[in-house]
Coordinates of C-alpha atoms and ligand atoms in Angstrom, one line a residue:
M815 CA 0.0 0.0 0.0
I816 CA 1.6 3.3 -1.0
D817 CA 0.9 6.6 0.5
V818 CA 1.2 9.6 -1.8
T819 CA 2.0 11.8 1.1
D820 CA 5.3 10.0 1.3
V821 CA 7.1 12.8 -0.4
I822 CA 10.8 12.4 -1.2
P823 CA 12.9 14.3 -0.2
Q824 CA 10.9 14.6 3.0
P825 CA 9.5 18.1 3.6
R826 CA 10.2 20.0 6.8
Q827 CA 6.6 20.2 8.0
V828 CA 3.4 18.4 6.8
T829 CA 0.1 19.2 8.5
S830 CA -2.6 16.8 7.5
H831 CA -6.2 17.9 7.3
E832 CA -9.1 15.6 7.5
D833 CA -9.4 12.7 5.1
A834 CA -10.7 14.7 2.1
Y835 CA -9.4 15.7 -1.3
F836 CA -9.1 18.5 -3.9
E837 CA -9.8 16.9 -7.3
L838 CA -8.3 18.2 -10.4
G839 CA -10.7 18.1 -13.4
P840 CA -11.3 19.6 -16.8
D841 CA -12.6 22.8 -15.3
T842 CA -9.7 23.3 -12.8
R843 CA -7.9 26.5 -13.6
M844 CA -4.5 27.9 -12.9
A845 CA -4.0 31.4 -11.6
A846 CA -0.4 32.4 -12.0
G847 CA 0.9 35.5 -10.2
D848 CA 3.8 37.7 -11.1
G849 CA 7.1 35.9 -11.6
T850 CA 5.6 32.4 -11.6
G851 CA 5.5 31.8 -15.4
H852 CA 8.2 29.1 -15.5
T853 CA 6.3 26.9 -13.0
E854 CA 3.0 27.6 -14.7
R855 CA 4.6 26.4 -18.0
W856 CA 6.1 23.4 -16.4
L857 CA 2.9 22.4 -14.6
R858 CA 0.8 22.8 -17.7
A859 CA 3.3 20.8 -19.8
T860 CA 4.0 18.1 -17.4
L861 CA 0.8 17.6 -15.4
G862 CA -1.1 18.4 -18.5
A863 CA 0.5 15.5 -20.4
A864 CA 0.1 13.1 -17.5
T865 CA -3.5 13.9 -16.7
G866 CA -4.8 15.1 -20.0
L867 CA -6.3 18.2 -18.2
P868 CA -5.9 21.7 -19.8
L869 CA -5.3 23.6 -16.5
A870 CA -6.4 26.7 -18.4
S871 CA -5.6 30.2 -17.0
G872 CA -8.0 32.0 -14.8
E873 CA -10.5 31.2 -12.1
G874 CA -13.6 29.0 -12.3
P875 CA -16.0 26.7 -10.5
G876 CA -13.8 23.6 -11.0
G877 CA -11.3 24.9 -8.4
V878 CA -8.1 26.8 -8.8
V879 CA -4.4 26.2 -8.5
R880 CA -2.9 29.5 -7.4
L881 CA 0.8 30.2 -7.9
E882 CA 2.5 33.1 -6.0
I883 CA 5.8 34.4 -4.8
D884 CA 6.3 35.6 -1.3
G885 CA 9.9 36.6 -0.4
Q886 CA 9.2 36.0 3.3
L887 CA 9.5 32.3 2.7
G888 CA 13.2 32.6 1.9
A889 CA 15.5 31.2 -0.8
E890 CA 14.1 28.1 -2.3
G891 CA 11.4 27.7 0.3
Y892 CA 7.7 27.1 -0.4
R893 CA 4.4 26.6 1.2
L894 CA 1.7 24.3 -0.3
D895 CA -1.8 24.7 1.0
I896 CA -4.4 22.3 -0.4
A897 CA -7.9 23.3 0.8
P898 CA -11.4 22.5 -0.6
G899 CA -11.6 24.4 -4.0
T900 CA -8.2 26.0 -3.8
V901 CA -4.6 24.9 -4.1
R902 CA -2.3 27.7 -3.0
L903 CA 1.4 27.2 -3.9
T904 CA 3.7 30.0 -2.7
G905 CA 7.4 30.1 -3.4
G906 CA 9.9 32.2 -1.5
D907 CA 11.4 32.8 -5.0
P908 CA 10.9 31.2 -8.4
A909 CA 13.0 28.2 -7.4
G910 CA 11.0 27.6 -4.2
L911 CA 7.8 27.7 -6.3
F912 CA 9.2 25.2 -8.7
W913 CA 10.3 22.8 -5.9
G914 CA 6.7 23.1 -4.5
A915 CA 5.4 22.1 -7.9
Q916 CA 7.6 18.9 -7.6
T917 CA 5.9 18.1 -4.3
L918 CA 2.5 18.8 -5.9
R919 CA 3.2 16.2 -8.6
Q920 CA 4.2 13.6 -6.1
L921 CA 1.0 14.1 -4.1
L922 CA -1.0 13.4 -7.3
G923 CA 0.3 9.8 -7.3
P924 CA 2.8 7.8 -9.4
D925 CA 0.7 8.1 -12.6
A926 CA 1.3 11.8 -12.5
F927 CA 4.9 10.9 -13.6
R928 CA 3.7 9.4 -16.9
R929 CA 3.6 11.3 -20.2
A930 CA 0.0 10.4 -21.2
P931 CA -3.1 9.6 -19.0
L932 CA -4.1 6.1 -18.3
P933 CA -7.8 5.5 -18.6
G934 CA -10.1 6.1 -15.6
R935 CA -7.6 7.9 -13.4
R936 CA -8.7 10.5 -10.9
W937 CA -6.4 13.3 -9.9
R938 CA -6.9 13.8 -6.2
L939 CA -4.7 15.9 -3.9
P940 CA -5.0 15.2 -0.2
L941 CA -6.0 18.3 1.9
L942 CA -2.9 19.3 3.8
R943 CA -0.4 22.0 4.3
I944 CA 3.4 21.7 3.7
E945 CA 6.1 24.1 4.6
D946 CA 9.5 23.3 3.2
A947 CA 12.9 24.7 2.5
P948 CA 16.3 23.0 1.6
R949 CA 19.2 22.4 4.0
F950 CA 21.9 23.2 1.4
R951 CA 22.0 25.5 -1.5
W952 CA 24.3 23.2 -3.6
R953 CA 22.5 19.9 -4.2
G954 CA 24.4 18.4 -7.0
L955 CA 24.9 15.5 -9.3
M956 CA 28.1 15.1 -11.2
L957 CA 27.7 13.3 -14.5
D958 CA 30.8 12.0 -16.3
V959 CA 29.9 12.1 -20.0
A960 CA 33.5 11.8 -21.0
R961 CA 34.1 8.1 -20.2
H962 CA 30.9 7.2 -21.8
F963 CA 29.0 9.8 -23.8
M964 CA 25.4 10.5 -22.8
P965 CA 23.5 11.8 -25.8
K966 CA 21.7 15.1 -25.3
D967 CA 18.3 13.6 -24.8
G968 CA 19.7 11.6 -22.0
V969 CA 21.1 14.7 -20.3
L970 CA 17.8 16.5 -20.6
R971 CA 16.1 13.4 -19.1
Y972 CA 18.6 13.5 -16.2
L973 CA 17.8 17.2 -15.6
D974 CA 14.2 16.1 -15.3
L975 CA 15.1 13.4 -12.9
M976 CA 17.2 15.8 -10.8
A977 CA 14.3 18.3 -10.7
A978 CA 12.0 15.6 -9.5
H979 CA 14.4 15.2 -6.6
K980 CA 14.9 18.9 -5.9
L981 CA 18.5 18.8 -6.9
N982 CA 19.8 22.0 -8.4
V983 CA 23.4 21.7 -9.7
L984 CA 24.5 19.5 -12.6
H985 CA 28.3 19.3 -12.5
F986 CA 29.0 18.4 -16.1
H987 CA 32.3 16.5 -16.4
L988 CA 32.9 17.2 -20.1
T989 CA 36.5 16.2 -20.7
D990 CA 38.8 13.4 -19.7
D991 CA 41.5 11.1 -21.1
Q992 CA 38.8 9.1 -22.9
G993 CA 36.9 11.9 -24.6
W994 CA 36.3 15.6 -25.2
R995 CA 32.5 16.4 -25.3
V996 CA 32.0 20.1 -26.0
E997 CA 32.4 21.9 -29.3
I998 CA 35.0 24.6 -29.1
T999 CA 34.8 26.5 -32.3
R1000 CA 38.4 27.9 -32.3
H1001 CA 39.8 24.4 -31.6
P1002 CA 37.7 22.1 -33.9
R1003 CA 40.0 19.1 -33.5
L1004 CA 39.0 18.8 -29.9
T1005 CA 35.8 17.3 -31.1
E1006 CA 36.8 16.1 -34.6
K1007 CA 39.5 13.9 -33.1
G1008 CA 39.0 14.1 -29.3
S1009 CA 35.4 13.1 -29.1
W1010 CA 35.7 9.4 -30.1
R1011 CA 37.8 6.4 -29.6
S1012 CA 38.0 3.3 -31.8
R1013 CA 37.5 0.7 -29.1
T1014 CA 36.7 0.6 -25.3
K1015 CA 37.8 -1.6 -22.4
Y1016 CA 34.7 -3.5 -21.3
G1017 CA 34.8 -3.9 -17.6
H1018 CA 37.4 -2.3 -15.3
R1019 CA 41.1 -2.1 -16.1
A1020 CA 41.9 -5.8 -15.3
S1021 CA 39.2 -7.1 -17.6
P1022 CA 40.5 -8.7 -20.8
L1023 CA 37.4 -7.7 -22.7
W1024 CA 37.1 -5.0 -25.4
E1025 CA 34.2 -3.5 -27.1
D1026 CA 35.6 -3.4 -30.6
K1027 CA 33.6 -0.6 -32.0
P1028 CA 33.9 3.2 -32.1
H1029 CA 32.4 5.1 -29.2
G1030 CA 32.0 8.8 -29.1
G1031 CA 29.8 11.9 -29.4
Y1032 CA 29.8 15.5 -28.3
Y1033 CA 27.5 18.5 -27.7
T1034 CA 27.5 21.3 -30.2
Q1035 CA 27.4 24.8 -28.7
E1036 CA 23.7 24.9 -29.6
D1037 CA 23.1 21.6 -27.7
I1038 CA 24.9 23.2 -24.7
R1039 CA 22.7 26.3 -24.9
E1040 CA 19.6 24.1 -25.0
I1041 CA 20.8 22.0 -22.1
V1042 CA 21.7 25.1 -20.0
A1043 CA 18.3 26.7 -20.8
Y1044 CA 16.4 23.5 -20.1
A1045 CA 18.2 23.3 -16.8
A1046 CA 17.5 27.0 -15.9
E1047 CA 13.8 26.5 -16.6
R1048 CA 14.1 23.8 -13.9
Q1049 CA 16.0 25.9 -11.5
I1050 CA 19.2 23.9 -12.1
T1051 CA 22.6 25.4 -12.7
V1052 CA 25.0 23.6 -15.0
V1053 CA 28.6 23.9 -13.9
P1054 CA 31.0 22.7 -16.6
E1055 CA 34.2 20.9 -15.9
I1056 CA 37.2 21.0 -18.1
D1057 CA 39.8 18.8 -16.3
V1058 CA 43.4 20.2 -16.3
P1059 CA 46.3 19.6 -16.2
G1060 CA 45.8 15.8 -15.8
H1061 CA 43.0 13.7 -17.4
S1062 CA 43.8 15.5 -20.7
Q1063 CA 44.9 12.7 -23.1
A1064 CA 41.9 13.3 -25.4
A1065 CA 42.9 17.0 -25.8
I1066 CA 46.6 16.0 -26.4
A1067 CA 45.5 13.4 -29.0
A1068 CA 43.7 16.2 -30.8
Y1069 CA 46.5 18.9 -30.4
P1070 CA 49.8 17.1 -29.7
E1071 CA 51.6 20.3 -28.9
L1072 CA 49.6 20.5 -25.6
G1073 CA 51.6 17.5 -24.3
N1074 CA 55.1 17.0 -23.1
T1075 CA 56.6 16.7 -26.6
D1076 CA 60.2 16.3 -25.3
V1077 CA 59.3 13.2 -23.3
I1078 CA 57.1 11.2 -25.6
D1079 CA 55.9 11.4 -29.2
T1080 CA 52.6 13.0 -28.5
T1081 CA 51.6 12.8 -32.2
A1082 CA 51.3 9.0 -31.7
L1083 CA 48.7 9.4 -28.9
T1084 CA 45.1 8.5 -29.4
V1085 CA 42.0 9.1 -27.3
W1086 CA 42.5 6.6 -24.4
D1087 CA 40.5 3.4 -24.7
T1088 CA 41.0 2.0 -21.2
W1089 CA 40.5 3.2 -17.6
G1090 CA 42.7 4.6 -14.9
V1091 CA 44.8 7.7 -14.7
S1092 CA 46.8 8.4 -17.9
P1093 CA 50.4 9.5 -17.5
N1094 CA 50.0 11.8 -20.5
V1095 CA 49.3 15.3 -19.0
L1096 CA 49.4 18.9 -20.3
A1097 CA 52.7 20.7 -20.7
P1098 CA 52.6 23.9 -18.6
T1099 CA 53.7 26.1 -21.4
E1100 CA 52.4 29.6 -22.4
N1101 CA 50.9 27.9 -25.5
T1102 CA 48.8 25.6 -23.3
L1103 CA 47.7 28.5 -21.1
R1104 CA 46.5 30.5 -24.2
F1105 CA 44.8 27.4 -25.6
Y1106 CA 42.8 26.8 -22.5
E1107 CA 42.0 30.5 -22.0
G1108 CA 40.4 30.2 -25.5
V1109 CA 38.4 27.2 -24.3
F1110 CA 37.3 29.0 -21.2
E1111 CA 36.4 32.1 -23.2
E1112 CA 33.9 30.1 -25.2
L1113 CA 32.6 28.3 -22.0
L1114 CA 32.0 31.7 -20.3
E1115 CA 29.6 32.5 -23.2
L1116 CA 27.8 29.2 -22.9
F1117 CA 27.5 28.7 -19.2
P1118 CA 26.2 31.6 -17.0
S1119 CA 27.1 29.7 -13.8
E1120 CA 29.0 31.5 -11.0
F1121 CA 31.4 28.6 -10.8
L1122 CA 33.5 26.9 -13.5
H1123 CA 35.2 23.6 -12.6
I1124 CA 38.8 23.1 -13.7
G1125 CA 39.4 19.6 -12.4
G1126 CA 42.9 19.6 -11.0
D1127 CA 42.7 16.0 -9.7
E1128 CA 45.1 13.1 -10.2
C1129 CA 47.8 14.7 -12.3
P1130 CA 50.8 12.3 -12.4
K1131 CA 54.0 14.2 -12.3
E1132 CA 56.3 11.7 -14.1
Q1133 CA 56.4 13.4 -17.5
W1134 CA 57.1 16.8 -15.8
R1135 CA 60.0 15.3 -13.9
Q1136 CA 61.4 13.9 -17.2
S1137 CA 60.8 17.0 -19.3
A1138 CA 63.7 19.5 -19.7
T1139 CA 61.2 22.1 -20.8
V1140 CA 59.1 21.7 -17.7
Q1141 CA 62.2 21.7 -15.4
A1142 CA 63.3 25.0 -17.0
R1143 CA 59.8 26.4 -16.4
I1144 CA 60.0 25.4 -12.7
E1145 CA 63.3 27.2 -12.5
E1146 CA 62.1 30.3 -14.4
L1147 CA 59.1 30.6 -12.1
A1148 CA 61.3 30.0 -9.0
L1149 CA 59.1 27.1 -7.9
A1150 CA 60.2 24.3 -5.6
D1151 CA 59.0 21.3 -7.5
E1152 CA 56.3 19.8 -9.8
D1153 CA 53.6 20.1 -7.1
E1154 CA 54.2 23.9 -6.9
L1155 CA 54.0 24.0 -10.7
Q1156 CA 50.6 22.4 -10.6
A1157 CA 49.5 24.9 -8.0
W1158 CA 50.8 27.7 -10.3
F1159 CA 48.9 26.3 -13.2
I1160 CA 45.6 26.2 -11.3
Q1161 CA 46.2 29.6 -9.8
H1162 CA 46.6 31.0 -13.3
F1163 CA 43.0 30.0 -14.1
D1164 CA 41.8 31.0 -10.6
T1165 CA 43.0 34.6 -11.3
W1166 CA 41.8 34.5 -14.9
L1167 CA 38.3 33.5 -13.9
A1168 CA 38.2 36.0 -11.0
E1169 CA 39.1 38.8 -13.4
R1170 CA 36.0 37.8 -15.4
G1171 CA 33.7 37.8 -12.5
R1172 CA 33.5 34.0 -12.1
R1173 CA 34.7 31.6 -9.4
L1174 CA 36.9 28.6 -9.8
I1175 CA 36.0 25.2 -8.3
G1176 CA 38.3 22.2 -8.4
W1177 CA 38.9 18.8 -6.9
D1178 CA 40.6 18.9 -3.5
E1179 CA 44.1 18.5 -4.9
I1180 CA 43.9 22.2 -5.8
L1181 CA 44.2 23.1 -2.2
E1182 CA 47.7 21.8 -2.0
G1183 CA 49.4 24.9 -3.4
G1184 CA 47.2 27.6 -1.9
L1185 CA 44.2 29.2 -3.6
A1186 CA 42.7 32.6 -4.3
K1187 CA 40.0 33.8 -1.9
G1188 CA 36.9 33.1 -4.0
A1189 CA 37.9 29.6 -5.1
A1190 CA 35.9 26.5 -3.9
V1191 CA 36.7 22.9 -3.5
S1192 CA 35.0 19.6 -4.3
S1193 CA 36.1 17.4 -1.5
W1194 CA 36.4 13.9 -3.0
R1195 CA 39.2 12.1 -1.3
G1196 CA 37.3 11.9 1.9
Y1197 CA 36.3 14.8 4.3
A1198 CA 39.9 16.0 4.9
G1199 CA 40.2 18.3 1.9
G1200 CA 36.9 19.9 2.7
I1201 CA 37.8 20.4 6.3
A1202 CA 41.1 22.0 5.4
A1203 CA 39.3 24.2 2.8
A1204 CA 36.6 25.3 5.1
R1205 CA 39.1 26.2 7.8
A1206 CA 41.0 28.2 5.2
G1207 CA 37.8 30.1 4.4
H1208 CA 37.0 28.4 1.1
D1209 CA 33.6 27.2 0.2
V1210 CA 33.2 23.4 -0.1
V1211 CA 31.0 20.9 -1.9
M1212 CA 31.2 17.6 0.0
C1213 CA 31.4 14.6 -2.2
P1214 CA 33.7 12.0 -0.5
E1215 CA 34.3 9.0 -2.7
Q1216 CA 33.9 6.7 0.3
Q1217 CA 30.3 7.8 0.6
V1218 CA 28.7 9.3 -2.5
Y1219 CA 30.5 7.9 -5.6
L1220 CA 27.5 6.2 -7.2
D1221 CA 29.8 4.1 -9.5
H1222 CA 30.6 2.1 -6.4
R1223 CA 28.6 -1.1 -6.0
Q1224 CA 25.5 -1.0 -4.0
H1225 CA 25.5 -4.6 -2.7
G1226 CA 28.1 -7.1 -1.7
D1227 CA 26.6 -9.9 -3.8
E1228 CA 28.6 -11.5 -6.6
G1229 CA 25.7 -10.7 -9.0
E1230 CA 26.2 -6.9 -8.9
P1231 CA 27.0 -5.8 -12.4
V1232 CA 30.7 -4.9 -12.9
P1233 CA 31.3 -4.3 -9.2
I1234 CA 33.4 -1.2 -8.5
G1235 CA 34.8 0.2 -5.2
F1236 CA 33.3 -0.1 -1.8
V1237 CA 29.9 -1.5 -1.1
R1238 CA 27.7 1.5 -0.5
T1239 CA 24.1 0.6 0.0
L1240 CA 21.0 2.7 -0.1
E1241 CA 21.2 2.9 3.7
D1242 CA 24.9 4.0 3.6
V1243 CA 23.9 6.9 1.4
Y1244 CA 21.0 7.7 3.6
R1245 CA 23.3 8.0 6.5
F1246 CA 25.9 10.2 4.7
E1247 CA 26.5 13.4 6.6
P1248 CA 27.9 16.3 4.5
V1249 CA 29.1 18.5 7.4
P1250 CA 31.9 16.9 9.4
S1251 CA 31.5 17.3 13.2
E1252 CA 35.0 18.7 13.5
L1253 CA 34.0 22.0 12.0
T1254 CA 32.9 25.0 14.1
P1255 CA 29.6 26.6 13.1
D1256 CA 31.4 29.3 11.2
E1257 CA 33.5 26.8 9.4
S1258 CA 30.5 24.7 8.6
A1259 CA 28.9 27.6 6.9
H1260 CA 31.5 27.1 4.2
V1261 CA 30.0 23.7 3.3
I1262 CA 27.7 25.1 0.7
G1263 CA 26.4 21.7 -0.2
T1264 CA 27.0 18.3 -1.4
Q1265 CA 26.9 16.2 -4.6
A1266 CA 26.8 12.6 -5.7
N1267 CA 29.3 11.7 -8.4
V1268 CA 28.7 9.3 -11.2
W1269 CA 31.8 8.1 -13.0
T1270 CA 30.8 6.1 -16.1
E1271 CA 33.8 3.8 -16.9
V1272 CA 31.5 0.8 -16.5
M1273 CA 28.2 2.4 -17.4
E1274 CA 28.0 2.0 -21.2
N1275 CA 24.5 3.2 -21.6
Q1276 CA 21.5 4.9 -19.9
G1277 CA 20.2 1.8 -18.3
R1278 CA 23.6 1.2 -16.6
V1279 CA 23.7 4.8 -15.4
D1280 CA 20.1 4.5 -14.0
Y1281 CA 21.0 1.3 -12.2
Q1282 CA 24.0 2.8 -10.4
V1283 CA 22.2 6.1 -9.7
F1284 CA 18.9 4.9 -8.5
P1285 CA 17.5 4.4 -5.9
R1286 CA 20.5 5.9 -4.2
L1287 CA 20.0 9.3 -5.6
A1288 CA 16.6 9.4 -3.8
A1289 CA 18.4 8.9 -0.5
F1290 CA 21.1 11.4 -1.4
A1291 CA 18.4 14.0 -2.3
E1292 CA 16.9 13.6 1.1
V1293 CA 20.4 14.1 2.7
A1294 CA 20.9 17.3 0.6
W1295 CA 17.4 18.8 1.0
S1296 CA 15.8 17.6 4.3
A1297 CA 16.7 18.6 7.9
L1298 CA 17.7 15.0 8.9
P1299 CA 19.0 14.2 12.3
A1300 CA 22.6 12.9 12.9
P1301 CA 23.4 9.7 10.8
A1302 CA 22.9 7.2 13.6
E1303 CA 19.5 8.6 14.4
R1304 CA 18.1 8.6 10.9
D1305 CA 15.1 6.3 10.6
F1306 CA 16.1 4.3 7.6
G1307 CA 13.2 1.9 8.1
A1308 CA 10.8 4.8 7.7
F1309 CA 12.7 6.0 4.6
E1310 CA 12.4 2.5 3.1
Q1311 CA 8.7 2.6 3.7
R1312 CA 8.4 5.9 2.0
M1313 CA 10.4 4.5 -0.9
A1314 CA 7.4 2.2 -1.8
A1315 CA 5.7 5.2 -3.3
H1316 CA 8.9 6.5 -4.8
Y1317 CA 9.7 3.2 -6.7
R1318 CA 6.2 3.5 -8.3
R1319 CA 7.1 7.1 -9.4
L1320 CA 10.5 5.9 -10.8
D1321 CA 8.6 3.1 -12.6
A1322 CA 6.3 5.6 -14.2
L1323 CA 9.3 7.7 -15.2
G1324 CA 11.0 4.7 -16.8
V1325 CA 14.0 4.7 -14.5
A1326 CA 16.0 1.4 -14.6
Y1327 CA 16.8 1.4 -10.9
R1328 CA 18.4 -1.4 -8.9
P1329 CA 15.4 -3.3 -7.4
P1330 CA 15.6 -3.9 -3.7
G1331 CA 16.0 -7.6 -4.4
G1332 CA 19.0 -7.2 -6.7
P1333 CA 19.5 -6.8 -10.4
L1334 CA 17.0 -8.1 -12.9
P1335 CA 18.5 -10.7 -15.4
W1336 CA 19.2 -8.0 -18.0
Q1337 CA 20.8 -5.7 -15.5
Q1338 CA 23.5 -8.3 -14.8
R1339 CA 26.9 -8.4 -16.5
P1340 CA 28.1 -12.0 -15.8
G1341 CA 31.8 -12.4 -16.4
V1342 CA 32.7 -8.7 -16.7
L1343 CA 35.4 -7.8 -14.2
G1344 CA 35.1 -4.9 -11.8
R1345 CA 37.4 -3.5 -9.2
P1346 CA 35.9 -4.2 -5.7
L1347 CA 37.3 -2.6 -2.6
D1348 CA 36.7 -3.6 1.0
G1349 CA 36.0 -1.7 4.2
P1350 CA 33.1 0.0 6.0
P1351 CA 32.2 3.5 5.3
P1352 CA 33.9 6.0 7.7
N1353 CA 30.6 7.1 9.2
K1354 CA 29.8 3.7 10.5
Ligands
ACM1725 C1 38.1 12.0 -8.9 O1 37.4 11.1 -8.5 N1 39.3 11.8 -9.5 C2 37.8 13.4 -8.7

């Protein structure tokens, strides 16, 4: 038995009225106040498709859904009042109003998540009042579209899935050793050559299997504009990541002069076809700096986000140690070593972005050489980077790999498809706490939010991505949005019960989640090697 009032993520406060309903019908009207147009459009398009109801503008005898903004409710907050004859949805701002509309859809039942009406359905809303607001302002999902390309329609679908979970930042990992996925008009070979590979390792590194066919794809600048606009209409910010100076083999394969040409023959490099961390990294030359400034100039035009992500993770220093050119550069800049050179490289873009009114964010390795004031850190190697960053006055997005890397396997069974990393179950994710207890309240204020990261080495298509992401993203969304108690006190049993309704919503949306009983036959990948790790999560 499912209960539609089992909203996920859980709202702050739900007041139930008596057992009665507001029923949406052909004569129900929508009265949209100033500044509510985006939610009006979304409700008419989405609920209109699911219910077949016109939700025409105005007032009428069939009841009214009123949309309003009231700044007193605060950033992203909303109030939903469902009374006989009137639904009043009030947002503290346009975002809050939109999140309230997501709650409204959940309350209509799982069939409200379909794209056409099933026969004989009634669209009843329980009479109640909800007051709600998010815990964090950065509630993110990082999607790696470099290791396996996700075509544009898949990205738009993920934006819809994020919106349904009140997540508001798509961290878009657009480049890596295995592919470059965004058109840069002044450097066309980045996509002509860098966006595809002729074969792909099937399974993790140790697997002997290959998928012997080309894999690739990229987003044109028009695609990106569409993605960014589609996201904005859903109150989601897209933060692009161009990973430098490591994870850059695809760029070097396209433009060999970007690599360490006095160490290896970079003209012989191809887009990487296997997994791990490539030793082929950027040469820290003036040419490389100018090249990437050109890339970022085009990105600034495409992405209005406050933050741009420049990666900065896992840059092996071997080629820099071997390169006479790099060693001369270290001397010329009076730096101590290769680590200081990496810091210098990141700081160059930190300043460059700040001069253009934007902020840099990077993986926690960027802390190692000191950072400019406005820069922020994605804490992925555990909590330590985030703690150090917050103490140094930098903003932090908590995304420790031990907790919220959704490529990691979600069960210890042999049957998990291509098992990677630690076992991190739905319950583990539910008990993830983004703010470490070591931080003082002032330091904690620098933890602007959290994100789940989806690395796609072993996710070759949308179904595999869905399987790894869901249902754990639902638990993550509740961690990011709801005011949950400390991890040990969280009532996972109650969450699981509320998931009964949510699985039906995901079914209606066509999400290929991992069923609670384990993978369906076609979700298994027998004989394909993963890379399991052992050990309990640190919060246990
Ligand atoms: C990362 O997982 N290398 C950020």
